[in-house]
Amino acid sequence: QVQLVESGGGLVQPGGSLRLSCAASGSIRSINAMNWYRQAPGKQRELVGSTTSAGATNYADSVQGRFFISRDNAKNTLFLQMNSLKPEDTAVYYCNFVIWSFTSPWRDYWGQGTQVTVSS
């Protein structure tokens, strides 16, 4: 059974940095797309950024130039480096992988979410 475990969230002052990680475990054949989403109180979930198996990355306009996505394929792990954080970045962040497991065809899996709070 595939599971995604997130870590790295916390409280940080404006202008600070955090690095989130998301590690997948279980009966994994391969991983295609790897994405980060976030959801702030009272708002809908939005796509923060994504990376493909080919290495291409895309980011929301609101985080462009501040957030950077990378992946460690050997460890089935996705990272989100968050720099120059702003109060409006406060949200629960979720990782989302498209995975082909040994028991299921390609499908989405989600991390449990990690809280990021940017406040002075």
mmCIF file with all atom_site columns, C-alpha atoms in Angstrom:
data_model
loop_
_atom_site.group_PDB
_atom_site.id
_atom_site.type_symbol
_atom_site.label_atom_id
_atom_site.label_alt_id
_atom_site.label_comp_id
_atom_site.label_asym_id
_atom_site.label_entity_id
_atom_site.label_seq_id
_atom_site.pdbx_PDB_ins_code
_atom_site.Cartn_x
_atom_site.Cartn_y
_atom_site.Cartn_z
_atom_site.occupancy
_atom_site.B_iso_or_equiv
_atom_site.pdbx_formal_charge
_atom_site.auth_seq_id
_atom_site.auth_comp_id
_atom_site.auth_asym_id
_atom_site.auth_atom_id
_atom_site.pdbx_PDB_model_num
ATOM 1   C CA . GLN A 1 1   ? 0.000   0.000  0.000   1.00 0.00 ? 1   GLN A CA 1
ATOM 2   C CA . VAL A 1 2   ? 1.367   3.386  -1.003  1.00 0.00 ? 2   VAL A CA 1
ATOM 3   C CA . GLN A 1 3   ? 1.678   6.151  1.564   1.00 0.00 ? 3   GLN A CA 1
ATOM 4   C CA . LEU A 1 4   ? 2.982   9.714  1.327   1.00 0.00 ? 4   LEU A CA 1
ATOM 5   C CA . VAL A 1 5   ? 4.436   11.268 4.477   1.00 0.00 ? 5   VAL A CA 1
ATOM 6   C CA . GLU A 1 6   ? 5.109   15.002 4.674   1.00 0.00 ? 6   GLU A CA 1
ATOM 7   C CA . SER A 1 7   ? 7.430   16.887 6.989   1.00 0.00 ? 7   SER A CA 1
ATOM 8   C CA . GLY A 1 8   ? 9.085   20.270 7.384   1.00 0.00 ? 8   GLY A CA 1
ATOM 9   C CA . GLY A 1 9   ? 6.192   22.581 8.195   1.00 0.00 ? 9   GLY A CA 1
ATOM 10  C CA . GLY A 1 10  ? 6.164   25.011 11.075  1.00 0.00 ? 10  GLY A CA 1
ATOM 11  C CA . LEU A 1 11  ? 6.122   28.635 12.152  1.00 0.00 ? 11  LEU A CA 1
ATOM 12  C CA . VAL A 1 12  ? 8.439   31.067 10.394  1.00 0.00 ? 12  VAL A CA 1
ATOM 13  C CA . GLN A 1 13  ? 8.807   34.847 10.293  1.00 0.00 ? 13  GLN A CA 1
ATOM 14  C CA . PRO A 1 14  ? 8.146   36.820 7.107   1.00 0.00 ? 14  PRO A CA 1
ATOM 15  C CA . GLY A 1 15  ? 11.176  36.671 4.853   1.00 0.00 ? 15  GLY A CA 1
ATOM 16  C CA . GLY A 1 16  ? 12.253  33.341 6.271   1.00 0.00 ? 16  GLY A CA 1
ATOM 17  C CA . SER A 1 17  ? 12.619  29.969 4.602   1.00 0.00 ? 17  SER A CA 1
ATOM 18  C CA . LEU A 1 18  ? 11.361  26.434 5.036   1.00 0.00 ? 18  LEU A CA 1
ATOM 19  C CA . ARG A 1 19  ? 11.901  23.209 3.164   1.00 0.00 ? 19  ARG A CA 1
ATOM 20  C CA . LEU A 1 20  ? 9.088   20.706 2.943   1.00 0.00 ? 20  LEU A CA 1
ATOM 21  C CA . SER A 1 21  ? 9.602   17.089 2.028   1.00 0.00 ? 21  SER A CA 1
ATOM 22  C CA . CYS A 1 22  ? 7.262   14.331 0.946   1.00 0.00 ? 22  CYS A CA 1
ATOM 23  C CA . ALA A 1 23  ? 8.406   10.719 0.886   1.00 0.00 ? 23  ALA A CA 1
ATOM 24  C CA . ALA A 1 24  ? 6.472   7.927  -0.771  1.00 0.00 ? 24  ALA A CA 1
ATOM 25  C CA . SER A 1 25  ? 6.705   4.342  0.418   1.00 0.00 ? 25  SER A CA 1
ATOM 26  C CA . GLY A 1 26  ? 5.064   1.061  -0.460  1.00 0.00 ? 26  GLY A CA 1
ATOM 27  C CA . SER A 1 27  ? 4.757   -1.157 -3.500  1.00 0.00 ? 27  SER A CA 1
ATOM 28  C CA . ILE A 1 28  ? 5.765   1.454  -6.066  1.00 0.00 ? 28  ILE A CA 1
ATOM 29  C CA . ARG A 1 29  ? 6.583   0.608  -9.660  1.00 0.00 ? 29  ARG A CA 1
ATOM 30  C CA . SER A 1 30  ? 7.163   4.163  -10.810 1.00 0.00 ? 30  SER A CA 1
ATOM 31  C CA . ILE A 1 31  ? 6.216   7.776  -10.143 1.00 0.00 ? 31  ILE A CA 1
ATOM 32  C CA . ASN A 1 32  ? 5.231   10.260 -12.807 1.00 0.00 ? 32  ASN A CA 1
ATOM 33  C CA . ALA A 1 33  ? 3.993   13.702 -11.812 1.00 0.00 ? 33  ALA A CA 1
ATOM 34  C CA . MET A 1 34  ? 4.836   15.089 -8.376  1.00 0.00 ? 34  MET A CA 1
ATOM 35  C CA . ASN A 1 35  ? 2.942   18.151 -7.186  1.00 0.00 ? 35  ASN A CA 1
ATOM 36  C CA . TRP A 1 36  ? 2.549   20.548 -4.281  1.00 0.00 ? 36  TRP A CA 1
ATOM 37  C CA . TYR A 1 37  ? -0.812  22.057 -3.353  1.00 0.00 ? 37  TYR A CA 1
ATOM 38  C CA . ARG A 1 38  ? -1.862  24.340 -0.532  1.00 0.00 ? 38  ARG A CA 1
ATOM 39  C CA . GLN A 1 39  ? -5.105  25.338 1.125   1.00 0.00 ? 39  GLN A CA 1
ATOM 40  C CA . ALA A 1 40  ? -5.540  28.415 3.292   1.00 0.00 ? 40  ALA A CA 1
ATOM 41  C CA . PRO A 1 41  ? -8.472  28.846 5.707   1.00 0.00 ? 41  PRO A CA 1
ATOM 42  C CA . GLY A 1 42  ? -11.621 29.778 3.830   1.00 0.00 ? 42  GLY A CA 1
ATOM 43  C CA . LYS A 1 43  ? -9.993  29.247 0.446   1.00 0.00 ? 43  LYS A CA 1
ATOM 44  C CA . GLN A 1 44  ? -9.982  26.476 -2.117  1.00 0.00 ? 44  GLN A CA 1
ATOM 45  C CA . ARG A 1 45  ? -7.004  24.222 -2.625  1.00 0.00 ? 45  ARG A CA 1
ATOM 46  C CA . GLU A 1 46  ? -4.605  25.576 -5.229  1.00 0.00 ? 46  GLU A CA 1
ATOM 47  C CA . LEU A 1 47  ? -1.687  24.151 -7.140  1.00 0.00 ? 47  LEU A CA 1
ATOM 48  C CA . VAL A 1 48  ? 1.609   25.619 -5.930  1.00 0.00 ? 48  VAL A CA 1
ATOM 49  C CA . GLY A 1 49  ? 3.934   23.843 -8.326  1.00 0.00 ? 49  GLY A CA 1
ATOM 50  C CA . SER A 1 50  ? 4.672   20.612 -10.074 1.00 0.00 ? 50  SER A CA 1
ATOM 51  C CA . THR A 1 51  ? 7.427   18.567 -11.633 1.00 0.00 ? 51  THR A CA 1
ATOM 52  C CA . THR A 1 52  ? 7.318   15.860 -14.272 1.00 0.00 ? 52  THR A CA 1
ATOM 53  C CA . SER A 1 53  ? 9.380   12.727 -14.732 1.00 0.00 ? 53  SER A CA 1
ATOM 54  C CA . ALA A 1 54  ? 11.267  14.603 -17.448 1.00 0.00 ? 54  ALA A CA 1
ATOM 55  C CA . GLY A 1 55  ? 12.347  17.239 -14.940 1.00 0.00 ? 55  GLY A CA 1
ATOM 56  C CA . ALA A 1 56  ? 10.185  20.137 -16.068 1.00 0.00 ? 56  ALA A CA 1
ATOM 57  C CA . THR A 1 57  ? 8.814   22.378 -13.321 1.00 0.00 ? 57  THR A CA 1
ATOM 58  C CA . ASN A 1 58  ? 5.922   24.820 -13.155 1.00 0.00 ? 58  ASN A CA 1
ATOM 59  C CA . TYR A 1 59  ? 4.899   27.278 -10.452 1.00 0.00 ? 59  TYR A CA 1
ATOM 60  C CA . ALA A 1 60  ? 1.941   29.426 -9.569  1.00 0.00 ? 60  ALA A CA 1
ATOM 61  C CA . ASP A 1 61  ? 2.475   33.115 -10.252 1.00 0.00 ? 61  ASP A CA 1
ATOM 62  C CA . SER A 1 62  ? 2.186   33.871 -6.544  1.00 0.00 ? 62  SER A CA 1
ATOM 63  C CA . VAL A 1 63  ? 5.296   31.805 -5.704  1.00 0.00 ? 63  VAL A CA 1
ATOM 64  C CA . GLN A 1 64  ? 7.337   32.178 -8.889  1.00 0.00 ? 64  GLN A CA 1
ATOM 65  C CA . GLY A 1 65  ? 10.927  33.047 -8.067  1.00 0.00 ? 65  GLY A CA 1
ATOM 66  C CA . ARG A 1 66  ? 10.507  32.225 -4.372  1.00 0.00 ? 66  ARG A CA 1
ATOM 67  C CA . PHE A 1 67  ? 9.586   28.540 -4.268  1.00 0.00 ? 67  PHE A CA 1
ATOM 68  C CA . PHE A 1 68  ? 11.562  25.750 -5.902  1.00 0.00 ? 68  PHE A CA 1
ATOM 69  C CA . ILE A 1 69  ? 10.659  22.108 -6.410  1.00 0.00 ? 69  ILE A CA 1
ATOM 70  C CA . SER A 1 70  ? 13.137  19.256 -6.623  1.00 0.00 ? 70  SER A CA 1
ATOM 71  C CA . ARG A 1 71  ? 12.941  15.478 -6.444  1.00 0.00 ? 71  ARG A CA 1
ATOM 72  C CA . ASP A 1 72  ? 15.130  12.601 -5.332  1.00 0.00 ? 72  ASP A CA 1
ATOM 73  C CA . ASN A 1 73  ? 14.015  9.713  -7.484  1.00 0.00 ? 73  ASN A CA 1
ATOM 74  C CA . ALA A 1 74  ? 16.191  7.176  -5.663  1.00 0.00 ? 74  ALA A CA 1
ATOM 75  C CA . LYS A 1 75  ? 14.338  7.927  -2.427  1.00 0.00 ? 75  LYS A CA 1
ATOM 76  C CA . ASN A 1 76  ? 10.918  8.635  -3.964  1.00 0.00 ? 76  ASN A CA 1
ATOM 77  C CA . THR A 1 77  ? 10.987  12.023 -2.286  1.00 0.00 ? 77  THR A CA 1
ATOM 78  C CA . LEU A 1 78  ? 9.735   15.445 -3.347  1.00 0.00 ? 78  LEU A CA 1
ATOM 79  C CA . PHE A 1 79  ? 10.960  18.728 -1.872  1.00 0.00 ? 79  PHE A CA 1
ATOM 80  C CA . LEU A 1 80  ? 9.601   22.255 -1.773  1.00 0.00 ? 80  LEU A CA 1
ATOM 81  C CA . GLN A 1 81  ? 12.138  24.951 -0.929  1.00 0.00 ? 81  GLN A CA 1
ATOM 82  C CA . MET A 1 82  ? 10.215  28.019 0.238   1.00 0.00 ? 82  MET A CA 1
ATOM 83  C CA . ASN A 1 83  ? 12.108  31.318 0.381   1.00 0.00 ? 83  ASN A CA 1
ATOM 84  C CA . SER A 1 84  ? 11.099  34.907 1.121   1.00 0.00 ? 84  SER A CA 1
ATOM 85  C CA . LEU A 1 85  ? 7.964   33.672 2.820   1.00 0.00 ? 85  LEU A CA 1
ATOM 86  C CA . LYS A 1 86  ? 4.997   36.003 3.176   1.00 0.00 ? 86  LYS A CA 1
ATOM 87  C CA . PRO A 1 87  ? 2.013   35.896 5.538   1.00 0.00 ? 87  PRO A CA 1
ATOM 88  C CA . GLU A 1 88  ? -0.193  35.063 2.566   1.00 0.00 ? 88  GLU A CA 1
ATOM 89  C CA . ASP A 1 89  ? 1.774   31.832 2.137   1.00 0.00 ? 89  ASP A CA 1
ATOM 90  C CA . THR A 1 90  ? 0.187   30.549 5.350   1.00 0.00 ? 90  THR A CA 1
ATOM 91  C CA . ALA A 1 91  ? -1.679  27.356 4.513   1.00 0.00 ? 91  ALA A CA 1
ATOM 92  C CA . VAL A 1 92  ? -1.728  23.611 4.840   1.00 0.00 ? 92  VAL A CA 1
ATOM 93  C CA . TYR A 1 93  ? 0.561   22.197 2.177   1.00 0.00 ? 93  TYR A CA 1
ATOM 94  C CA . TYR A 1 94  ? -0.144  18.864 0.516   1.00 0.00 ? 94  TYR A CA 1
ATOM 95  C CA . CYS A 1 95  ? 1.995   16.738 -1.750  1.00 0.00 ? 95  CYS A CA 1
ATOM 96  C CA . ASN A 1 96  ? 0.384   14.802 -4.545  1.00 0.00 ? 96  ASN A CA 1
ATOM 97  C CA . PHE A 1 97  ? 2.039   12.040 -6.573  1.00 0.00 ? 97  PHE A CA 1
ATOM 98  C CA . VAL A 1 98  ? 0.835   10.143 -9.610  1.00 0.00 ? 98  VAL A CA 1
ATOM 99  C CA . ILE A 1 99  ? 1.975   6.582  -8.917  1.00 0.00 ? 99  ILE A CA 1
ATOM 100 C CA . TRP A 1 100 ? 1.804   3.171  -10.543 1.00 0.00 ? 100 TRP A CA 1
ATOM 101 C CA . SER A 1 101 ? 1.951   0.605  -7.752  1.00 0.00 ? 101 SER A CA 1
ATOM 102 C CA . PHE A 1 102 ? 2.238   -3.160 -7.960  1.00 0.00 ? 102 PHE A CA 1
ATOM 103 C CA . THR A 1 103 ? -1.440  -3.462 -7.073  1.00 0.00 ? 103 THR A CA 1
ATOM 104 C CA . SER A 1 104 ? -3.050  -0.483 -8.827  1.00 0.00 ? 104 SER A CA 1
ATOM 105 C CA . PRO A 1 105 ? -2.691  1.342  -12.143 1.00 0.00 ? 105 PRO A CA 1
ATOM 106 C CA . TRP A 1 106 ? -1.727  4.994  -12.355 1.00 0.00 ? 106 TRP A CA 1
ATOM 107 C CA . ARG A 1 107 ? -3.594  7.069  -9.779  1.00 0.00 ? 107 ARG A CA 1
ATOM 108 C CA . ASP A 1 108 ? -3.232  10.024 -7.415  1.00 0.00 ? 108 ASP A CA 1
ATOM 109 C CA . TYR A 1 109 ? -1.960  9.754  -3.856  1.00 0.00 ? 109 TYR A CA 1
ATOM 110 C CA . TRP A 1 110 ? -1.956  12.534 -1.263  1.00 0.00 ? 110 TRP A CA 1
ATOM 111 C CA . GLY A 1 111 ? 0.146   13.391 1.749   1.00 0.00 ? 111 GLY A CA 1
ATOM 112 C CA . GLN A 1 112 ? -1.454  14.107 5.104   1.00 0.00 ? 112 GLN A CA 1
ATOM 113 C CA . GLY A 1 113 ? -0.743  17.829 4.902   1.00 0.00 ? 113 GLY A CA 1
ATOM 114 C CA . THR A 1 114 ? 1.695   19.973 6.850   1.00 0.00 ? 114 THR A CA 1
ATOM 115 C CA . GLN A 1 115 ? 0.933   23.392 8.335   1.00 0.00 ? 115 GLN A CA 1
ATOM 116 C CA . VAL A 1 116 ? 3.039   26.366 7.299   1.00 0.00 ? 116 VAL A CA 1
ATOM 117 C CA . THR A 1 117 ? 2.437   29.557 9.268   1.00 0.00 ? 117 THR A CA 1
ATOM 118 C CA . VAL A 1 118 ? 4.204   32.793 8.328   1.00 0.00 ? 118 VAL A CA 1
ATOM 119 C CA . SER A 1 119 ? 3.819   35.384 11.056  1.00 0.00 ? 119 SER A CA 1
ATOM 120 C CA . SER A 1 120 ? 5.838   37.877 13.061  1.00 0.00 ? 120 SER A CA 1
#
